[in-house]
Each structure stands twice: as C-alpha cells, then as structure tokens.
PDB file of C-alpha atoms in Angstrom:
ATOM      1  CA  MET C   1     -15.671   7.393  -4.381  1.00  0.00           C
ATOM      2  CA  LEU C   2     -12.284   5.864  -4.922  1.00  0.00           C
ATOM      3  CA  SER C   3     -11.805   2.164  -3.331  1.00  0.00           C
ATOM      4  CA  ILE C   4      -8.644   1.995  -2.176  1.00  0.00           C
ATOM      5  CA  ILE C   5      -6.864  -1.366  -0.688  1.00  0.00           C
ATOM      6  CA  TRP C   6      -4.267  -0.252   1.404  1.00  0.00           C
ATOM      7  CA  ASN C   7      -1.861  -3.437   2.223  1.00  0.00           C
ATOM      8  CA  ALA C   8      -0.198  -2.054   4.963  1.00  0.00           C
ATOM      9  CA  THR C   9       2.378  -4.984   5.882  1.00  0.00           C
ATOM     10  CA  TYR C  10       3.596  -8.349   4.126  1.00  0.00           C
ATOM     11  CA  ALA C  11       3.656  -9.824   7.334  1.00  0.00           C
ATOM     12  CA  CYS C  12       1.534 -13.054   8.051  1.00  0.00           C
ATOM     13  CA  PRO C  13       1.035 -16.143  10.273  1.00  0.00           C
ATOM     14  CA  TRP C  14      -0.236 -18.100   7.588  1.00  0.00           C
ATOM     15  CA  ASP C  15       1.429 -19.541   4.359  1.00  0.00           C
ATOM     16  CA  CYS C  16      -1.120 -19.633   1.752  1.00  0.00           C
ATOM     17  CA  VAL C  17      -0.019 -21.333  -1.827  1.00  0.00           C
ATOM     18  CA  PHE C  18      -1.773 -18.693  -3.935  1.00  0.00           C
ATOM     19  CA  CYS C  19      -1.078 -15.636  -1.757  1.00  0.00           C
ATOM     20  CA  CYS C  20      -1.547 -12.616  -3.742  1.00  0.00           C
ATOM     21  CA  VAL C  21       1.186 -10.255  -1.926  1.00  0.00           C
ATOM     22  CA  ASP C  22       3.825 -13.154  -1.457  1.00  0.00           C
ATOM     23  CA  ALA C  23       3.086 -12.268   2.380  1.00  0.00           C
ATOM     24  CA  GLY C  24       4.612 -14.442   5.182  1.00  0.00           C
ATOM     25  CA  GLU C  25       7.815 -14.884   7.623  1.00  0.00           C
ATOM     26  CA  CYS C  26       9.964 -12.871   4.843  1.00  0.00           C
ATOM     27  CA  GLN C  27      10.977  -9.281   5.783  1.00  0.00           C
ATOM     28  CA  LYS C  28      10.136  -6.871   2.645  1.00  0.00           C
ATOM     29  CA  ALA C  29       9.850  -3.053   3.027  1.00  0.00           C
ATOM     30  CA  GLU C  30       7.388  -1.656   4.876  1.00  0.00           C
ATOM     31  CA  MET C  31       6.388   1.888   5.913  1.00  0.00           C
ATOM     32  CA  SER C  32       7.125   3.067   9.158  1.00  0.00           C
ATOM     33  CA  HIS C  33       4.326   4.251  11.537  1.00  0.00           C
ATOM     34  CA  ALA C  34       4.968   7.660  11.476  1.00  0.00           C
ATOM     35  CA  GLN C  35       4.809   7.239   7.613  1.00  0.00           C
ATOM     36  CA  LYS C  36       1.684   5.159   7.762  1.00  0.00           C
ATOM     37  CA  LEU C  37       0.062   7.971   9.750  1.00  0.00           C
ATOM     38  CA  THR C  38       1.187  10.846   7.012  1.00  0.00           C
ATOM     39  CA  VAL C  39      -0.086   8.512   4.161  1.00  0.00           C
ATOM     40  CA  ALA C  40      -3.253   8.629   6.097  1.00  0.00           C
ATOM     41  CA  ASP C  41      -3.352  12.528   5.986  1.00  0.00           C
ATOM     42  CA  LYS C  42      -2.634  12.043   2.277  1.00  0.00           C
ATOM     43  CA  LEU C  43      -5.750   9.998   1.639  1.00  0.00           C
ATOM     44  CA  SER C  44      -7.956  12.178   3.533  1.00  0.00           C
ATOM     45  CA  THR C  45      -7.890  14.965   1.290  1.00  0.00           C
ATOM     46  CA  ILE C  46      -9.739  12.861  -1.667  1.00  0.00           C
ATOM     47  CA  ASN C  47     -13.282  11.437  -1.774  1.00  0.00           C
ATOM     48  CA  CYS C  48     -12.150   7.371  -0.916  1.00  0.00           C
ATOM     49  CA  ARG C  49     -12.686   4.297   1.000  1.00  0.00           C
ATOM     50  CA  ILE C  50      -9.974   2.639   2.866  1.00  0.00           C
ATOM     51  CA  ASP C  51      -9.587  -1.350   3.673  1.00  0.00           C
ATOM     52  CA  LEU C  52      -6.596  -1.752   5.649  1.00  0.00           C
ATOM     53  CA  SER C  53      -5.526  -5.183   4.760  1.00  0.00           C
ATOM     54  CA  GLY C  54      -2.039  -7.227   4.409  1.00  0.00           C
ATOM     55  CA  GLY C  55      -0.504  -9.216   4.861  1.00  0.00           C
ATOM     56  CA  GLU C  56      -2.017  -9.755   8.484  1.00  0.00           C
ATOM     57  CA  ALA C  57      -2.390  -6.194  10.123  1.00  0.00           C
ATOM     58  CA  MET C  58      -3.015  -7.394  13.681  1.00  0.00           C
ATOM     59  CA  LEU C  59       0.544  -9.109  13.650  1.00  0.00           C
ATOM     60  CA  ASN C  60       1.376  -5.574  14.119  1.00  0.00           C
ATOM     61  CA  LYS C  61      -2.015  -5.137  16.485  1.00  0.00           C
ATOM     62  CA  GLU C  62      -1.066  -1.869  18.112  1.00  0.00           C
ATOM     63  CA  GLY C  63       0.131   0.052  15.796  1.00  0.00           C
ATOM     64  CA  HIS C  64      -2.364  -1.081  13.186  1.00  0.00           C
ATOM     65  CA  LEU C  65      -5.150  -0.136  15.420  1.00  0.00           C
ATOM     66  CA  HIS C  66      -3.848   3.131  16.304  1.00  0.00           C
ATOM     67  CA  LEU C  67      -3.627   3.496  12.015  1.00  0.00           C
ATOM     68  CA  LEU C  68      -7.393   2.801  11.850  1.00  0.00           C
ATOM     69  CA  GLU C  69      -8.484   4.844  14.812  1.00  0.00           C
ATOM     70  CA  TYR C  70      -6.723   7.614  13.227  1.00  0.00           C
ATOM     71  CA  LEU C  71      -8.063   6.860   9.778  1.00  0.00           C
ATOM     72  CA  SER C  72     -11.267   6.798  10.938  1.00  0.00           C
ATOM     73  CA  ARG C  73     -11.329  10.467  12.412  1.00  0.00           C
ATOM     74  CA  LYS C  74      -9.949  11.937   9.144  1.00  0.00           C
ATOM     75  CA  LEU C  75     -12.470   9.836   7.020  1.00  0.00           C
ATOM     76  CA  GLY C  76     -14.977   8.295   9.507  1.00  0.00           C
ATOM     77  CA  LYS C  77     -16.017   5.058  10.312  1.00  0.00           C
ATOM     78  CA  GLU C  78     -18.172   3.980   7.138  1.00  0.00           C
ATOM     79  CA  ARG C  79     -15.340   4.705   5.097  1.00  0.00           C
ATOM     80  CA  VAL C  80     -12.799   2.706   6.673  1.00  0.00           C
ATOM     81  CA  GLY C  81     -12.620  -1.436   6.703  1.00  0.00           C
ATOM     82  CA  LEU C  82     -10.434  -4.139   7.410  1.00  0.00           C
ATOM     83  CA  SER C  83      -9.631  -6.880   5.398  1.00  0.00           C
ATOM     84  CA  CYS C  84      -7.856  -9.990   7.725  1.00  0.00           C
ATOM     85  CA  SER C  85      -7.425 -13.747   8.446  1.00  0.00           C
ATOM     86  CA  GLY C  86      -9.093 -13.466  11.727  1.00  0.00           C
ATOM     87  CA  TRP C  87      -5.937 -14.304  13.322  1.00  0.00           C
ATOM     88  CA  GLY C  88      -5.494 -12.303  16.685  1.00  0.00           C
ATOM     89  CA  ILE C  89      -9.414 -11.134  17.318  1.00  0.00           C
ATOM     90  CA  ASP C  90     -10.449 -11.517  20.640  1.00  0.00           C
ATOM     91  CA  ASP C  91     -12.804  -9.310  22.408  1.00  0.00           C
ATOM     92  CA  VAL C  92     -10.580  -6.332  23.367  1.00  0.00           C
ATOM     93  CA  THR C  93      -9.654  -6.102  19.823  1.00  0.00           C
ATOM     94  CA  ALA C  94     -12.921  -6.660  18.651  1.00  0.00           C
ATOM     95  CA  LYS C  95     -14.480  -3.709  21.118  1.00  0.00           C
ATOM     96  CA  ARG C  96     -11.877  -1.250  19.334  1.00  0.00           C
ATOM     97  CA  LEU C  97     -12.884  -1.863  16.262  1.00  0.00           C
ATOM     98  CA  ALA C  98     -16.110  -1.452  16.868  1.00  0.00           C
ATOM     99  CA  SER C  99     -16.168   2.132  16.993  1.00  0.00           C
ATOM    100  CA  VAL C 100     -13.525   2.335  13.716  1.00  0.00           C
ATOM    101  CA  VAL C 101     -14.186   0.446  10.786  1.00  0.00           C
ATOM    102  CA  GLY C 102     -17.535   0.179   9.005  1.00  0.00           C
ATOM    103  CA  ASP C 103     -17.072  -3.589   8.541  1.00  0.00           C
ATOM    104  CA  VAL C 104     -14.381  -6.224   8.686  1.00  0.00           C
ATOM    105  CA  GLU C 105     -13.717  -8.896   5.691  1.00  0.00           C
ATOM    106  CA  MET C 106     -12.210 -12.181   6.139  1.00  0.00           C
ATOM    107  CA  THR C 107     -11.793 -15.380   3.390  1.00  0.00           C
ATOM    108  CA  MET C 108     -13.387 -18.552   4.048  1.00  0.00           C
ATOM    109  CA  ASP C 109     -13.515 -21.152   1.035  1.00  0.00           C
ATOM    110  CA  ALA C 110     -14.919 -23.816   2.548  1.00  0.00           C
ATOM    111  CA  HIS C 111     -16.697 -24.805   5.762  1.00  0.00           C
ATOM    112  CA  PRO C 112     -14.544 -24.504   8.728  1.00  0.00           C
ATOM    113  CA  ASP C 113     -14.638 -28.280   9.962  1.00  0.00           C
ATOM    114  CA  THR C 114     -13.767 -28.911   5.993  1.00  0.00           C
ATOM    115  CA  GLU C 115     -10.314 -29.648   4.957  1.00  0.00           C
ATOM    116  CA  TYR C 116      -9.382 -27.690   2.336  1.00  0.00           C
ATOM    117  CA  ALA C 117      -6.251 -28.467   0.484  1.00  0.00           C
ATOM    118  CA  HIS C 118      -5.593 -24.724  -0.694  1.00  0.00           C
ATOM    119  CA  ARG C 119      -5.600 -22.732   2.801  1.00  0.00           C
ATOM    120  CA  PRO C 120      -3.133 -23.762   5.958  1.00  0.00           C
ATOM    121  CA  ALA C 121      -4.600 -25.560   9.131  1.00  0.00           C
ATOM    122  CA  ARG C 122      -7.097 -23.890  11.185  1.00  0.00           C
ATOM    123  CA  TYR C 123      -6.682 -20.727   8.769  1.00  0.00           C
ATOM    124  CA  HIS C 124     -11.063 -21.083   8.054  1.00  0.00           C
ATOM    125  CA  LYS C 125     -11.758 -22.126  11.772  1.00  0.00           C
ATOM    126  CA  THR C 126      -9.456 -18.936  12.779  1.00  0.00           C
ATOM    127  CA  ALA C 127     -12.153 -16.636  10.216  1.00  0.00           C
ATOM    128  CA  ALA C 128     -15.185 -18.795  12.026  1.00  0.00           C
ATOM    129  CA  LEU C 129     -14.190 -17.820  15.743  1.00  0.00           C
ATOM    130  CA  ALA C 130     -13.158 -14.008  14.428  1.00  0.00           C
ATOM    131  CA  SER C 131     -16.597 -13.702  12.896  1.00  0.00           C
ATOM    132  CA  LYS C 132     -18.420 -14.528  15.968  1.00  0.00           C
ATOM    133  CA  THR C 133     -15.786 -12.544  18.295  1.00  0.00           C
ATOM    134  CA  LEU C 134     -16.708  -9.686  15.423  1.00  0.00           C
ATOM    135  CA  LYS C 135     -20.218  -9.986  15.564  1.00  0.00           C
ATOM    136  CA  ARG C 136     -21.290 -10.248  19.257  1.00  0.00           C
ATOM    137  CA  HIS C 137     -19.651  -6.399  19.217  1.00  0.00           C
ATOM    138  CA  GLY C 138     -22.187  -5.378  16.444  1.00  0.00           C
ATOM    139  CA  ILE C 139     -19.385  -5.411  13.728  1.00  0.00           C
ATOM    140  CA  SER C 140     -20.550  -5.602   9.994  1.00  0.00           C
ATOM    141  CA  VAL C 141     -18.984  -9.513   8.744  1.00  0.00           C
ATOM    142  CA  GLY C 142     -17.972  -9.760   5.141  1.00  0.00           C
ATOM    143  CA  LEU C 143     -17.185 -13.187   3.918  1.00  0.00           C
ATOM    144  CA  GLN C 144     -15.187 -13.596   0.787  1.00  0.00           C
ATOM    145  CA  THR C 145     -14.714 -17.150  -1.191  1.00  0.00           C
ATOM    146  CA  VAL C 146     -12.240 -17.340  -3.907  1.00  0.00           C
ATOM    147  CA  ILE C 147     -13.504 -19.651  -6.409  1.00  0.00           C
ATOM    148  CA  THR C 148     -10.995 -22.487  -7.262  1.00  0.00           C
ATOM    149  CA  ARG C 149     -12.102 -26.122  -9.427  1.00  0.00           C
ATOM    150  CA  GLU C 150     -12.478 -27.522  -5.867  1.00  0.00           C
ATOM    151  CA  HIS C 151     -15.624 -25.018  -5.698  1.00  0.00           C
ATOM    152  CA  LEU C 152     -17.209 -27.788  -8.373  1.00  0.00           C
ATOM    153  CA  ASP C 153     -18.340 -30.195  -5.606  1.00  0.00           C
ATOM    154  CA  PRO C 154     -21.705 -28.303  -4.501  1.00  0.00           C
ATOM    155  CA  ARG C 155     -21.488 -29.931  -1.024  1.00  0.00           C
ATOM    156  CA  ILE C 156     -18.355 -27.447  -0.146  1.00  0.00           C
ATOM    157  CA  LEU C 157     -20.472 -24.362  -1.719  1.00  0.00           C
ATOM    158  CA  THR C 158     -23.681 -25.763   0.066  1.00  0.00           C
ATOM    159  CA  ASN C 159     -22.396 -26.626   3.578  1.00  0.00           C
ATOM    160  CA  LEU C 160     -20.350 -22.811   3.710  1.00  0.00           C
ATOM    161  CA  TYR C 161     -23.655 -20.923   2.950  1.00  0.00           C
ATOM    162  CA  VAL C 162     -25.977 -23.007   5.408  1.00  0.00           C
ATOM    163  CA  TRP C 163     -22.715 -22.276   8.133  1.00  0.00           C
ATOM    164  CA  LEU C 164     -22.650 -18.212   7.112  1.00  0.00           C
ATOM    165  CA  CYS C 165     -26.519 -18.260   7.187  1.00  0.00           C
ATOM    166  CA  GLU C 166     -26.258 -20.069  10.713  1.00  0.00           C
ATOM    167  CA  ASN C 167     -24.002 -17.495  11.880  1.00  0.00           C
ATOM    168  CA  GLY C 168     -25.557 -14.097  11.029  1.00  0.00           C
ATOM    169  CA  ILE C 169     -22.761 -13.247   8.338  1.00  0.00           C
ATOM    170  CA  ASP C 170     -23.963  -9.889   6.791  1.00  0.00           C
ATOM    171  CA  ALA C 171     -21.824  -9.914   3.047  1.00  0.00           C
ATOM    172  CA  TRP C 172     -20.581 -13.021   0.825  1.00  0.00           C
ATOM    173  CA  SER C 173     -18.846 -12.289  -1.534  1.00  0.00           C
ATOM    174  CA  ILE C 174     -17.889 -14.183  -4.696  1.00  0.00           C
ATOM    175  CA  LEU C 175     -14.304 -13.515  -6.187  1.00  0.00           C
ATOM    176  CA  LYS C 176     -12.946 -15.492  -9.241  1.00  0.00           C
ATOM    177  CA  PHE C 177      -9.484 -17.116  -8.884  1.00  0.00           C
ATOM    178  CA  PHE C 178      -6.517 -15.211 -10.768  1.00  0.00           C
ATOM    179  CA  PRO C 179      -3.429 -16.758 -11.057  1.00  0.00           C
ATOM    180  CA  SER C 180      -1.590 -13.918  -9.873  1.00  0.00           C
ATOM    181  CA  GLY C 181       1.148 -13.424  -7.108  1.00  0.00           C
ATOM    182  CA  ARG C 182       2.174 -16.772  -5.924  1.00  0.00           C
ATOM    183  CA  GLY C 183      -1.191 -18.068  -7.646  1.00  0.00           C
ATOM    184  CA  CYS C 184       1.083 -18.019 -11.445  1.00  0.00           C
ATOM    185  CA  ASP C 185       2.420 -21.701 -10.004  1.00  0.00           C
ATOM    186  CA  TYR C 186      -1.409 -22.711  -9.917  1.00  0.00           C
ATOM    187  CA  THR C 187      -3.368 -22.017 -12.936  1.00  0.00           C
ATOM    188  CA  LYS C 188      -4.894 -25.467 -12.417  1.00  0.00           C
ATOM    189  CA  LEU C 189      -7.484 -24.136 -10.186  1.00  0.00           C
ATOM    190  CA  MET C 190      -8.600 -21.680 -12.486  1.00  0.00           C
ATOM    191  CA  LEU C 191     -12.255 -22.600 -13.936  1.00  0.00           C
ATOM    192  CA  SER C 192     -13.440 -21.869 -17.166  1.00  0.00           C
ATOM    193  CA  ASP C 193     -15.758 -19.322 -18.122  1.00  0.00           C
ATOM    194  CA  ASP C 194     -18.359 -21.697 -18.730  1.00  0.00           C
ATOM    195  CA  GLU C 195     -17.578 -23.384 -15.115  1.00  0.00           C
ATOM    196  CA  CYS C 196     -17.671 -20.074 -13.297  1.00  0.00           C
ATOM    197  CA  LYS C 197     -20.959 -19.432 -14.504  1.00  0.00           C
ATOM    198  CA  ARG C 198     -22.408 -22.711 -13.333  1.00  0.00           C
ATOM    199  CA  VAL C 199     -21.036 -22.140  -9.808  1.00  0.00           C
ATOM    200  CA  VAL C 200     -22.438 -18.419  -9.701  1.00  0.00           C
ATOM    201  CA  ARG C 201     -26.052 -20.195 -11.070  1.00  0.00           C
ATOM    202  CA  PHE C 202     -25.642 -22.682  -8.635  1.00  0.00           C
ATOM    203  CA  ILE C 203     -24.898 -19.815  -5.541  1.00  0.00           C
ATOM    204  CA  CYS C 204     -27.628 -18.076  -6.543  1.00  0.00           C
ATOM    205  CA  SER C 205     -30.173 -20.988  -6.733  1.00  0.00           C
ATOM    206  CA  MET C 206     -29.457 -22.454  -3.496  1.00  0.00           C
ATOM    207  CA  ASP C 207     -29.760 -18.652  -2.049  1.00  0.00           C
ATOM    208  CA  LYS C 208     -33.455 -18.294  -3.756  1.00  0.00           C
ATOM    209  CA  PHE C 209     -34.448 -21.581  -2.404  1.00  0.00           C
ATOM    210  CA  HIS C 210     -32.802 -21.610   0.550  1.00  0.00           C
ATOM    211  CA  PHE C 211     -35.261 -20.191   3.373  1.00  0.00           C
ATOM    212  CA  SER C 212     -33.327 -18.851   6.433  1.00  0.00           C
ATOM    213  CA  THR C 213     -34.682 -15.890   8.007  1.00  0.00           C
ATOM    214  CA  VAL C 214     -30.579 -14.354   8.362  1.00  0.00           C
ATOM    215  CA  LYS C 215     -29.038 -14.908   4.928  1.00  0.00           C
ATOM    216  CA  PRO C 216     -26.103 -13.217   3.582  1.00  0.00           C
ATOM    217  CA  LYS C 217     -26.313 -10.650   1.283  1.00  0.00           C
ATOM    218  CA  ILE C 218     -24.361 -12.288  -1.976  1.00  0.00           C
ATOM    219  CA  ASP C 219     -21.989  -9.866  -4.321  1.00  0.00           C
ATOM    220  CA  ILE C 220     -20.562 -11.540  -7.301  1.00  0.00           C
ATOM    221  CA  HIS C 221     -17.642  -9.883  -8.416  1.00  0.00           C
ATOM    222  CA  TYR C 222     -17.498  -7.907 -11.524  1.00  0.00           C
ATOM    223  CA  LEU C 223     -14.961 -10.005 -12.809  1.00  0.00           C
ATOM    224  CA  MET C 224     -16.449 -12.979 -12.298  1.00  0.00           C
ATOM    225  CA  PRO C 225     -18.419 -14.678 -15.664  1.00  0.00           C
ATOM    226  CA  GLY C 226     -22.374 -14.663 -14.516  1.00  0.00           C
ATOM    227  CA  SER C 227     -21.983 -11.546 -12.682  1.00  0.00           C
ATOM    228  CA  SER C 228     -24.781  -8.701 -13.670  1.00  0.00           C
ATOM    229  CA  LYS C 229     -21.755  -6.389 -13.362  1.00  0.00           C
ATOM    230  CA  SER C 230     -20.248  -4.583 -16.092  1.00  0.00           C
ATOM    231  CA  PRO C 231     -16.901  -6.400 -16.517  1.00  0.00           C
ATOM    232  CA  GLU C 232     -15.231  -3.379 -17.613  1.00  0.00           C
ATOM    233  CA  CYS C 233     -11.617  -2.671 -16.056  1.00  0.00           C
ATOM    234  CA  ARG C 234     -12.107  -0.324 -13.124  1.00  0.00           C
ATOM    235  CA  CYS C 235      -8.457   0.305 -12.192  1.00  0.00           C
ATOM    236  CA  VAL C 236      -7.880   4.219 -11.558  1.00  0.00           C
ATOM    237  CA  ARG C 237     -11.246   5.267 -12.296  1.00  0.00           C
ATOM    238  CA  LYS C 238     -12.643   3.065  -9.429  1.00  0.00           C
ATOM    239  CA  SER C 239     -10.250   1.271  -7.566  1.00  0.00           C
ATOM    240  CA  VAL C 240      -6.141   1.461  -6.826  1.00  0.00           C
ATOM    241  CA  GLY C 241      -3.797  -0.202  -4.499  1.00  0.00           C
ATOM    242  CA  ILE C 242      -1.000   0.718  -2.113  1.00  0.00           C
ATOM    243  CA  LEU C 243       1.972  -1.885  -1.152  1.00  0.00           C
ATOM    244  CA  PRO C 244       3.299  -1.976   2.152  1.00  0.00           C
ATOM    245  CA  ASP C 245       6.417   0.673   0.915  1.00  0.00           C
ATOM    246  CA  GLY C 246       4.058   2.655  -0.404  1.00  0.00           C
ATOM    247  CA  LYS C 247       3.997   2.199  -4.479  1.00  0.00           C
ATOM    248  CA  VAL C 248       0.446   2.786  -5.536  1.00  0.00           C
ATOM    249  CA  THR C 249      -0.859   0.130  -8.260  1.00  0.00           C
ATOM    250  CA  ALA C 250      -3.256   0.412 -10.565  1.00  0.00           C
ATOM    251  CA  CYS C 251      -4.469  -3.391  -9.850  1.00  0.00           C
ATOM    252  CA  PHE C 252      -3.837  -5.021  -6.613  1.00  0.00           C
ATOM    253  CA  TRP C 253      -3.822  -8.146  -8.306  1.00  0.00           C
ATOM    254  CA  GLY C 254      -1.703  -7.331 -10.761  1.00  0.00           C
ATOM    255  CA  LEU C 255       1.376  -8.729  -8.634  1.00  0.00           C
ATOM    256  CA  SER C 256       4.426 -11.362  -9.372  1.00  0.00           C
ATOM    257  CA  LYS C 257       4.860 -14.292  -7.558  1.00  0.00           C
ATOM    258  CA  ASP C 258       7.234 -12.553  -5.250  1.00  0.00           C
ATOM    259  CA  GLY C 259       4.440  -9.529  -4.712  1.00  0.00           C
ATOM    260  CA  MET C 260       5.714  -6.890  -6.801  1.00  0.00           C
ATOM    261  CA  LEU C 261       4.388  -5.436  -9.677  1.00  0.00           C
ATOM    262  CA  SER C 262       4.230  -7.908 -12.417  1.00  0.00           C
ATOM    263  CA  GLU C 263       3.953  -4.836 -15.447  1.00  0.00           C
ATOM    264  CA  ASN C 264       5.691  -1.318 -14.817  1.00  0.00           C
ATOM    265  CA  ARG C 265       1.833  -0.063 -16.164  1.00  0.00           C
ATOM    266  CA  PHE C 266       0.388  -0.812 -13.215  1.00  0.00           C
ATOM    267  CA  TYR C 267       2.420   1.664 -11.899  1.00  0.00           C
ATOM    268  CA  LEU C 268       1.416   4.742 -10.368  1.00  0.00           C
ATOM    269  CA  GLY C 269       3.733   6.222  -7.851  1.00  0.00           C
ATOM    270  CA  ASN C 270       4.732   6.083  -4.481  1.00  0.00           C
ATOM    271  CA  ILE C 271       2.584   7.876  -2.163  1.00  0.00           C
ATOM    272  CA  CYS C 272       5.663   8.384   0.632  1.00  0.00           C
ATOM    273  CA  THR C 273       6.830  10.917  -1.268  1.00  0.00           C
ATOM    274  CA  GLU C 274       3.798  12.214  -3.855  1.00  0.00           C
ATOM    275  CA  SER C 275       0.679  13.541  -2.795  1.00  0.00           C
ATOM    276  CA  MET C 276      -2.875  10.988  -4.012  1.00  0.00           C
ATOM    277  CA  GLU C 277      -3.781  14.073  -5.984  1.00  0.00           C
ATOM    278  CA  ASP C 278      -0.619  14.216  -8.055  1.00  0.00           C
ATOM    279  CA  ILE C 279      -0.417  10.238  -8.576  1.00  0.00           C
ATOM    280  CA  LEU C 280      -4.159  10.285  -9.595  1.00  0.00           C
ATOM    281  CA  ALA C 281      -3.144  13.348 -11.877  1.00  0.00           C
ATOM    282  CA  SER C 282      -0.080  11.550 -13.564  1.00  0.00           C
ATOM    283  CA  LYS C 283       0.529  10.020 -17.201  1.00  0.00           C
ATOM    284  CA  HIS C 284       0.677   6.772 -15.441  1.00  0.00           C
ATOM    285  CA  ALA C 285      -3.115   7.521 -14.411  1.00  0.00           C
ATOM    286  CA  ALA C 286      -4.300   8.744 -17.207  1.00  0.00           C
ATOM    287  CA  TYR C 287      -2.993   5.623 -19.080  1.00  0.00           C
ATOM    288  CA  TRP C 288      -5.842   3.828 -17.159  1.00  0.00           C
ATOM    289  CA  ASN C 289      -8.429   6.778 -17.357  1.00  0.00           C
ATOM    290  CA  CYS C 290      -7.819   6.526 -21.376  1.00  0.00           C
ATOM    291  CA  ARG C 291      -7.799   2.808 -21.452  1.00  0.00           C
ATOM    292  CA  GLN C 292     -11.155   0.907 -22.630  1.00  0.00           C
ATOM    293  CA  GLY C 293     -11.729  -2.786 -22.377  1.00  0.00           C
ATOM    294  CA  GLY C 294     -11.764  -5.512 -19.644  1.00  0.00           C
ATOM    295  CA  CYS C 295      -9.547  -6.666 -17.268  1.00  0.00           C
ATOM    296  CA  ALA C 296      -5.864  -6.040 -17.937  1.00  0.00           C
ATOM    297  CA  LEU C 297      -4.972  -8.739 -15.770  1.00  0.00           C
ATOM    298  CA  ALA C 298      -6.488 -11.154 -17.623  1.00  0.00           C
ATOM    299  CA  GLU C 299      -5.462 -10.211 -21.143  1.00  0.00           C
ATOM    300  CA  GLN C 300      -1.787  -9.746 -19.297  1.00  0.00           C
ATOM    301  CA  LEU C 301      -2.051 -13.929 -18.302  1.00  0.00           C
ATOM    302  CA  GLY C 302      -3.589 -14.715 -21.552  1.00  0.00           C
ATOM    303  CA  ILE C 303      -7.274 -15.609 -20.268  1.00  0.00           C
ATOM    304  CA  VAL C 304      -9.152 -13.434 -22.926  1.00  0.00           C
ATOM    305  CA  ALA C 305      -8.527 -12.253 -25.913  1.00  0.00           C
TER     306      ALA C 305
END
C-alpha cells in the first residue's frame, strides 16, 4: 500500500522556524475545493493510505472536514488520517473526525508546560488540549517528536514520555531532524549519527523500565540512526507526497526554503492534470523505482556519502 502525505494547504496559524513546507500567512497556489474532490476520486483508484496535512488543514475546517468525509467514503476510514497541529480541534470537530479518520497525528517536541525555543508559544499546549479532546471521542492519537540537539537533555524526553503515558497517547513517532524547507537555516540543530543512536537507546530504555499500565507504541522512523528498520530509500516504492498546487513529489521532505521542490528529480507529475496511475508509471517514477541506496535527501544535503 502506498503512503501519501497530502499537504492540502500552505495556510497555517503558526510560524515554526524549521517548517518543511514554509507554511504561514503567505498566499500560495492551492487547489480549489472542487479540484481536491477530483483528486480524491483519482486517489481512490489505487491502493493507498492518505494523511491529509498542511500547513494547518483545520484553518479551512469545513472544506477539509468535507474532504476527509469524502476520502473516507472512497477509501474507508482506516485508510484516511489527519496530520495537524491541534488548532481548531473542539468537541464538535472531534465528533466529526471520529467517524471519518483512522487516526490523528500531531507534533509535540517537549512537555506542554516546557518552553521550547524552536516552536511558537502555545504550540505544544494546543496539541495537548486537542489530544485530550480527540481521545474523549475515541480517536487514536499519535504524537511525533522531531529530534534536535535540545533532546540531548534527557529531562526533555523523560518529561514528555511521562505526559504521553499519563494522557493515554496511542503512538509516539521519533523523527530525525532534516535541514529541509526552512530548516536549511538550522543545520546546527542536527545530531550526529552517534548522538541519534544514543537518543534512541535512551528512549527504548525509558520505555522498557517505565511501569505504566498505558504506554504509547513507539515508532522509530526508518531514517533515524538507531532504528531497527531498513534505511533504504522509500520514495515512490512506498511513499509520495502531494503539494497544495497538485505537484506530486517523490519525497515530501525534499523541499526548499520557500516550500517548493528542492530538486527536479523529486518531481513526478501533477495530480490535477494527470491520473495517479500515469504518474506512478512515468519515467520520473521509474528513476526512483530503479534507484538503489539510502535517503536521497540526506545525500543531497551531504549528510551521508
């Protein structure tokens, strides 16, 4: 099954310093609602799972809730997810989401009461409140943490993990920080491979010896050094991204500081004018299907040989 991250909008109420898609108040090209429904029809013809993301999808709450409902009817609830910041998640919204998404994922890099320099004020508190609201309505909640140099302080991960357990969070994803998007200006936040492995060992040990009756399922991302998963590139073979203007990218992290494709080779086609079958059968996709080796973005950034 192909995993698709669909960034449906660049609009966002936050201004994260290392935002991958350069989301915010700036106006950029975005599909109309009618176009998004047509894209949903096209995606329903292939075996895929879709995570609707942004920007912040809930800024256009009615439009994107309708899109999620439409996707759920086409694909089935368990193959539709929402990735958001928690902004705008109230009981009414959560009740609607409960019937149309398999899960909701947000980002939390530190305990909600901990000041964290690389996220806006109240960013984590917003995710925390949304998590509790979503859980009240029986929705599976996943939180992801982007590992930076801040996490070499074990107190940050310890306090966060305890909060996850206390609040019944279902899944905790550990992601490596990549200097892509706006993050190109923040290479200083990136850990060495040995430091990443040390963080992974600490998280696994903490989970092993924390005797809580409710603990999140921990998922160490395949590109995080220390993960037990194969680091082989998954572009096209297992995942693709869709940008707000309909461009399909082999790597949803392969973006420049302005949220555009950082390299031409990441471009696969445009879902507004092509079918997904044709895009996946194109010469652009063939390059990735034939490519061997690890993460192309890491190679582009000079992180690996």
